[in-house]
Each structure stands twice: as C-alpha cells, then as structure tokens.
Tab-separated table of C-alpha atoms in Angstrom:
chain	number	residue	atom	x	y	z
T	1	ASP	CA	7.797	-14.196	4.100
T	2	ILE	CA	8.331	-10.649	4.599
T	3	GLN	CA	5.327	-8.731	6.269
T	4	MET	CA	4.406	-5.252	5.115
T	5	THR	CA	2.773	-2.916	7.708
T	6	GLN	CA	1.027	0.119	6.468
T	7	SER	CA	-0.012	3.162	8.485
T	8	PRO	CA	-2.490	4.750	8.911
T	9	SER	CA	-5.208	2.301	7.748
T	10	PHE	CA	-7.495	5.327	7.196
T	11	VAL	CA	-6.862	8.986	6.271
T	12	SER	CA	-9.569	11.676	6.156
T	13	ALA	CA	-8.282	14.656	4.215
T	14	SER	CA	-9.336	17.600	2.184
T	15	VAL	CA	-8.509	18.641	-1.420
T	16	GLY	CA	-5.196	20.374	-1.309
T	17	ASP	CA	-3.848	18.561	1.715
T	18	ARG	CA	-0.407	16.834	1.804
T	19	VAL	CA	-0.899	13.207	2.676
T	20	THR	CA	1.815	10.755	3.720
T	21	ILE	CA	1.351	7.010	4.019
T	22	THR	CA	4.091	4.810	5.557
T	23	CYS	CA	4.991	1.281	4.915
T	24	ARG	CA	7.310	-0.802	7.068
T	25	ALA	CA	8.799	-4.152	6.014
T	26	SER	CA	9.630	-6.907	8.620
T	27	GLN	CA	13.198	-7.016	7.066
T	28	ASP	CA	15.409	-5.136	4.681
T	29	ILE	CA	14.045	-5.109	1.141
T	30	ALA	CA	16.623	-2.651	-0.318
T	31	LYS	CA	14.725	-0.549	-2.790
T	32	TRP	CA	12.136	-3.118	-4.179
T	33	LEU	CA	9.111	-1.316	-2.949
T	34	ALA	CA	6.076	-0.355	-5.181
T	35	TRP	CA	2.956	1.611	-4.531
T	36	TYR	CA	-0.492	1.086	-6.093
T	37	GLN	CA	-3.648	3.065	-6.100
T	38	GLN	CA	-7.157	1.173	-6.203
T	39	LYS	CA	-10.576	2.603	-6.735
T	40	PRO	CA	-13.661	0.526	-6.141
T	41	GLY	CA	-14.457	-2.033	-8.636
T	42	LYS	CA	-11.157	-1.433	-10.439
T	43	PRO	CA	-7.812	-3.212	-10.532
T	44	PRO	CA	-4.842	-1.614	-8.902
T	45	LYS	CA	-2.752	1.033	-10.798
T	46	LEU	CA	0.986	1.113	-10.347
T	47	LEU	CA	2.081	4.537	-9.102
T	48	ILE	CA	5.673	4.097	-8.063
T	49	TYR	CA	8.351	1.330	-8.364
T	50	ALA	CA	11.759	0.783	-7.032
T	51	LYS	CA	10.831	2.910	-4.141
T	52	SER	CA	10.847	6.255	-5.866
T	53	THR	CA	10.516	5.932	-9.646
T	54	LEU	CA	7.157	7.416	-10.927
T	55	GLN	CA	5.355	5.075	-13.398
T	56	SER	CA	4.794	6.807	-16.781
T	57	GLY	CA	1.669	8.920	-16.800
T	58	VAL	CA	1.457	9.290	-13.055
T	59	PRO	CA	1.165	12.899	-11.876
T	60	SER	CA	4.212	14.419	-10.242
T	61	ARG	CA	2.234	15.151	-6.926
T	62	PHE	CA	2.864	11.474	-6.119
T	63	SER	CA	6.363	10.676	-4.747
T	64	GLY	CA	8.097	7.806	-2.932
T	65	SER	CA	11.014	7.678	-0.620
T	66	GLY	CA	12.802	5.450	1.922
T	67	SER	CA	15.090	2.465	2.044
T	68	GLY	CA	15.695	-0.679	3.894
T	69	THR	CA	12.538	-1.213	5.921
T	70	ASP	CA	10.860	2.116	5.960
T	71	PHE	CA	9.148	3.624	3.009
T	72	THR	CA	6.718	6.655	2.433
T	73	LEU	CA	4.299	7.620	-0.268
T	74	THR	CA	3.519	11.348	-0.359
T	75	ILE	CA	0.736	13.042	-2.242
T	76	SER	CA	1.750	16.699	-2.211
T	77	SER	CA	-1.629	18.285	-2.904
T	78	LEU	CA	-4.481	15.901	-2.877
T	79	GLN	CA	-6.934	16.052	-5.791
T	80	PRO	CA	-10.462	14.879	-6.038
T	81	GLU	CA	-9.412	11.951	-8.224
T	82	ASP	CA	-6.883	10.731	-5.522
T	83	PHE	CA	-9.574	9.487	-3.130
T	84	ALA	CA	-8.898	5.740	-3.207
T	85	THR	CA	-7.072	2.970	-1.387
T	86	TYR	CA	-3.331	2.721	-1.574
T	87	TYR	CA	-1.170	-0.383	-1.220
T	88	CYS	CA	2.604	-0.901	-0.867
T	89	GLN	CA	4.174	-4.079	-2.211
T	90	GLN	CA	7.555	-5.667	-1.711
T	91	ALA	CA	9.315	-7.971	-4.033
T	92	ASP	CA	11.793	-10.236	-2.283
T	93	ASN	CA	12.958	-13.676	-3.553
T	94	PHE	CA	9.791	-14.353	-5.492
T	95	ALA	CA	7.386	-14.001	-2.623
T	96	TRP	CA	5.530	-10.736	-3.097
T	97	THR	CA	3.576	-9.246	-0.291
T	98	PHE	CA	1.312	-6.285	0.020
T	99	GLY	CA	0.547	-3.964	2.853
T	100	GLN	CA	-3.023	-4.080	4.232
T	101	GLY	CA	-4.001	-0.809	2.448
T	102	THR	CA	-4.698	2.745	3.400
T	103	LYS	CA	-8.015	4.340	2.398
T	104	VAL	CA	-8.030	7.988	1.675
T	105	GLU	CA	-11.386	9.516	2.084
T	106	ILE	CA	-12.760	13.062	1.798
T	107	LYS	CA	-13.079	15.022	5.014
Z	1	GLU	CA	-3.846	-1.841	-27.398
Z	2	VAL	CA	-1.832	-3.281	-24.509
Z	3	GLN	CA	-4.086	-5.157	-22.321
Z	4	LEU	CA	-4.792	-8.226	-20.275
Z	5	VAL	CA	-8.310	-9.859	-20.137
Z	6	GLU	CA	-9.256	-12.542	-17.684
Z	7	SER	CA	-12.021	-15.045	-18.011
Z	8	GLY	CA	-13.188	-18.314	-16.470
Z	9	GLY	CA	-14.398	-17.323	-13.073
Z	10	GLY	CA	-17.658	-18.531	-11.560
Z	11	LEU	CA	-19.268	-20.350	-8.775
Z	12	VAL	CA	-17.711	-23.654	-7.729
Z	13	GLN	CA	-18.391	-26.000	-4.845
Z	14	PRO	CA	-15.742	-26.624	-2.164
Z	15	GLY	CA	-13.314	-29.252	-3.413
Z	16	GLY	CA	-14.008	-28.405	-7.045
Z	17	SER	CA	-11.735	-27.177	-9.827
Z	18	LEU	CA	-11.755	-24.168	-12.084
Z	19	ARG	CA	-9.320	-22.809	-14.737
Z	20	LEU	CA	-8.797	-19.197	-15.259
Z	21	SER	CA	-7.503	-17.611	-18.428
Z	22	CYS	CA	-5.822	-14.271	-19.221
Z	23	ALA	CA	-5.465	-13.259	-22.782
Z	24	ALA	CA	-2.709	-10.757	-23.536
Z	25	SER	CA	-2.766	-8.345	-26.460
Z	26	GLY	CA	-0.308	-5.669	-27.692
Z	27	PHE	CA	2.687	-7.405	-26.231
Z	28	SER	CA	4.155	-10.837	-26.231
Z	29	LEU	CA	3.780	-12.806	-22.886
Z	30	SER	CA	6.997	-14.767	-23.487
Z	31	SER	CA	8.987	-11.482	-23.137
Z	32	PHE	CA	7.565	-10.843	-19.493
Z	33	SER	CA	7.135	-12.380	-16.119
Z	34	LEU	CA	3.411	-12.723	-15.220
Z	35	ASN	CA	1.495	-13.190	-11.963
Z	36	TRP	CA	-1.879	-13.953	-10.501
Z	37	VAL	CA	-3.079	-11.721	-7.656
Z	38	ARG	CA	-6.321	-12.133	-5.864
Z	39	GLN	CA	-8.528	-9.978	-3.571
Z	40	ALA	CA	-11.146	-11.474	-1.358
Z	41	PRO	CA	-14.420	-9.304	-1.078
Z	42	GLY	CA	-13.607	-6.122	0.940
Z	43	LYS	CA	-10.040	-7.377	1.638
Z	44	GLY	CA	-6.510	-6.459	0.492
Z	45	LEU	CA	-4.366	-7.843	-2.211
Z	46	GLU	CA	-2.732	-11.296	-2.109
Z	47	TRP	CA	-0.150	-12.487	-4.553
Z	48	VAL	CA	-0.795	-15.988	-5.834
Z	49	ALA	CA	1.615	-17.162	-8.443
Z	50	TYR	CA	4.397	-16.247	-10.828
Z	51	ILE	CA	5.732	-17.460	-14.135
Z	52	ARG	CA	8.453	-16.510	-16.427
Z	53	SER	CA	7.988	-18.854	-19.450
Z	54	SER	CA	11.334	-18.019	-21.094
Z	55	THR	CA	13.153	-19.557	-18.129
Z	56	SER	CA	10.494	-22.060	-16.849
Z	57	LEU	CA	10.570	-20.274	-13.452
Z	58	ILE	CA	7.403	-20.721	-11.302
Z	59	HIS	CA	6.628	-19.758	-7.804
Z	60	TYR	CA	3.516	-19.939	-5.674
Z	61	ALA	CA	2.184	-18.511	-2.432
Z	62	ASP	CA	2.131	-21.061	0.337
Z	63	SER	CA	-1.599	-20.724	0.634
Z	64	VAL	CA	-2.098	-22.204	-2.929
Z	65	LYS	CA	1.046	-24.454	-3.330
Z	66	GLY	CA	0.150	-28.010	-4.323
Z	67	ARG	CA	-3.426	-26.956	-5.380
Z	68	PHE	CA	-3.004	-24.370	-8.129
Z	69	THR	CA	-0.856	-24.572	-11.290
Z	70	ILE	CA	0.252	-21.526	-13.341
Z	71	SER	CA	0.972	-21.972	-16.953
Z	72	THR	CA	1.320	-20.031	-20.293
Z	73	ASP	CA	0.678	-20.928	-24.024
Z	74	ASN	CA	2.764	-18.626	-26.001
Z	75	GLY	CA	1.011	-19.512	-29.297
Z	76	LYS	CA	-2.179	-18.197	-27.795
Z	77	ASN	CA	-0.401	-15.533	-25.953
Z	78	SER	CA	-2.300	-16.465	-22.849
Z	79	LEU	CA	-1.769	-17.130	-19.160
Z	80	TYR	CA	-3.663	-19.765	-17.131
Z	81	LEU	CA	-4.371	-20.651	-13.528
Z	82	GLN	CA	-5.576	-24.237	-12.901
Z	83	MET	CA	-7.267	-24.179	-9.431
Z	84	ASN	CA	-7.994	-27.639	-7.755
Z	85	SER	CA	-9.299	-28.595	-4.345
Z	86	LEU	CA	-10.867	-25.128	-4.019
Z	87	ARG	CA	-11.833	-23.903	-0.448
Z	88	ASP	CA	-14.186	-21.268	0.803
Z	89	GLU	CA	-11.081	-18.887	1.375
Z	90	ASP	CA	-10.136	-18.963	-2.249
Z	91	THR	CA	-13.195	-16.809	-3.034
Z	92	ALA	CA	-11.938	-13.638	-4.536
Z	93	VAL	CA	-11.503	-11.545	-7.655
Z	94	TYR	CA	-8.499	-12.882	-9.491
Z	95	TYR	CA	-6.280	-10.532	-11.499
Z	96	CYS	CA	-3.484	-11.305	-13.973
Z	97	ALA	CA	-0.639	-8.877	-13.800
Z	98	ARG	CA	2.490	-8.200	-15.824
Z	99	ASP	CA	5.760	-7.886	-13.894
Z	100	GLN	CA	8.221	-5.241	-14.725
Z	101	ILE	CA	11.102	-4.291	-12.488
Z	102	TYR	CA	9.577	-6.264	-9.579
Z	103	ALA	CA	6.355	-4.112	-9.756
Z	104	PHE	CA	3.051	-5.025	-11.604
Z	105	ASP	CA	2.610	-2.373	-14.318
Z	106	LEU	CA	-0.261	-3.866	-16.253
Z	107	TRP	CA	-3.351	-5.511	-14.680
Z	108	GLY	CA	-6.490	-7.152	-16.193
Z	109	GLN	CA	-9.915	-6.151	-15.018
Z	110	GLY	CA	-10.278	-9.230	-12.919
Z	111	THR	CA	-12.558	-12.391	-12.815
Z	112	MET	CA	-14.577	-13.386	-9.859
Z	113	VAL	CA	-14.347	-16.854	-8.253
Z	114	THR	CA	-16.790	-17.859	-5.576
Z	115	VAL	CA	-16.325	-21.115	-3.717
Z	116	SER	CA	-19.550	-22.017	-1.927
Z	117	SER	CA	-21.980	-24.959	-1.534
C-alpha cells in the first residue's frame, strides 16, 4: 500500500498567519490527493480533492498544489475556525490511505 | 437533507460480532461508491472497506479482510458493515462516507465500537 507522510505533525500559529502543510506519497499518485479538516468529536470535512479543486462551500483561503509524490495544503490567512487537525488522503487502486495528521493550534 | 447516519456501535467482547448500519437520506446509495473509515481513540483515520453496489465492486483493507463484510440494501437506502472475530485493535469510531471523485465528500457522525473483555 502507498504510505502518506505528513509534515509537520504539529503547527503553532496565530490568526492571520500563512500555514503550509506537506504530504509526501511513497509512490506517484498523479493528482488523486485530498485534504480534510477535522475538529474534536466531529467527522472529517472535505476541503480539497484532485490535489487542487476546492470543495463547494470551502473558503478560498484554502488551496492545494503539487503532483506526483509531493503535495501541499496552504491556508493563506489563518482564521479562528481553522484551528483543527488536517489529514491528506490518497486514492490509488482501491486502497485509500491517510496521512498521520497535522494539528494546527493557537500560538 | 443530504446526510448519512450510522448506528449499531457498542461494547463487544474479543472474538464477538457486531453489525453497523448507515442510513442515507437525500440521495440514492446505488448512484455512489461508499466506504467505511475508522478512527481509534486519539489516532488518525484508517480506511476499512469500499463498495459500489451498481457494479458489485468491493475492496477491504488488509487489517479487516476475511473478518468484515460490507454490503448495501438499495431498497432501504442503507450501507452495512458486518464485523466478525473482533479484536481489541478494532476499537474505534466507525464512519460511513460517500465517495466522489476519489475523495469522501459526505460523512456520517460516526458510531463507537469498543472491543473489550
């Protein structure tokens, strides 16, 4: 199975900061990379799919980029409601795997 | 309202069985692929199983293959996960999730499964 490695595991940031989270796949996954946001006690929420397509209703401060094995989620200006854990996910040959998560906390 | 609602979780002894249900509303399950995803307490997300009932295509994670069975009942617009030979490491919140363009765009609120003696 393809392994997904997220970095960093933890981010301490302030409102208004630009935050970048990286996800590396153990092999080429083309563009089939999604990003999710999860808050405590809630299910994950899809933010971005197909590496860079913003899910309907998601604010434009979220963006995704990359290709092949290296992908990035960027939050251009962190808002109070963005403090959460973020996961990347790949879809390859019907064996989905998630990154280990990146927790974004208030500095 | 478009939503998924899981039920059926609970406490079960190691080696026991449990059947989870996921009721869909606002859309037809038969038009989509569906998945079960779990999250152990304080841990990350793990994909468990996939089904696309229109093509009878089913896939499982290696960790549950041979023990879990995913199925749908289109008449009841529901998804199921039959879990047998449960182990301590199966303890988790189980989510059903709709698959669209290789990403999960709709999730249920989750149901907790605890495997313990």
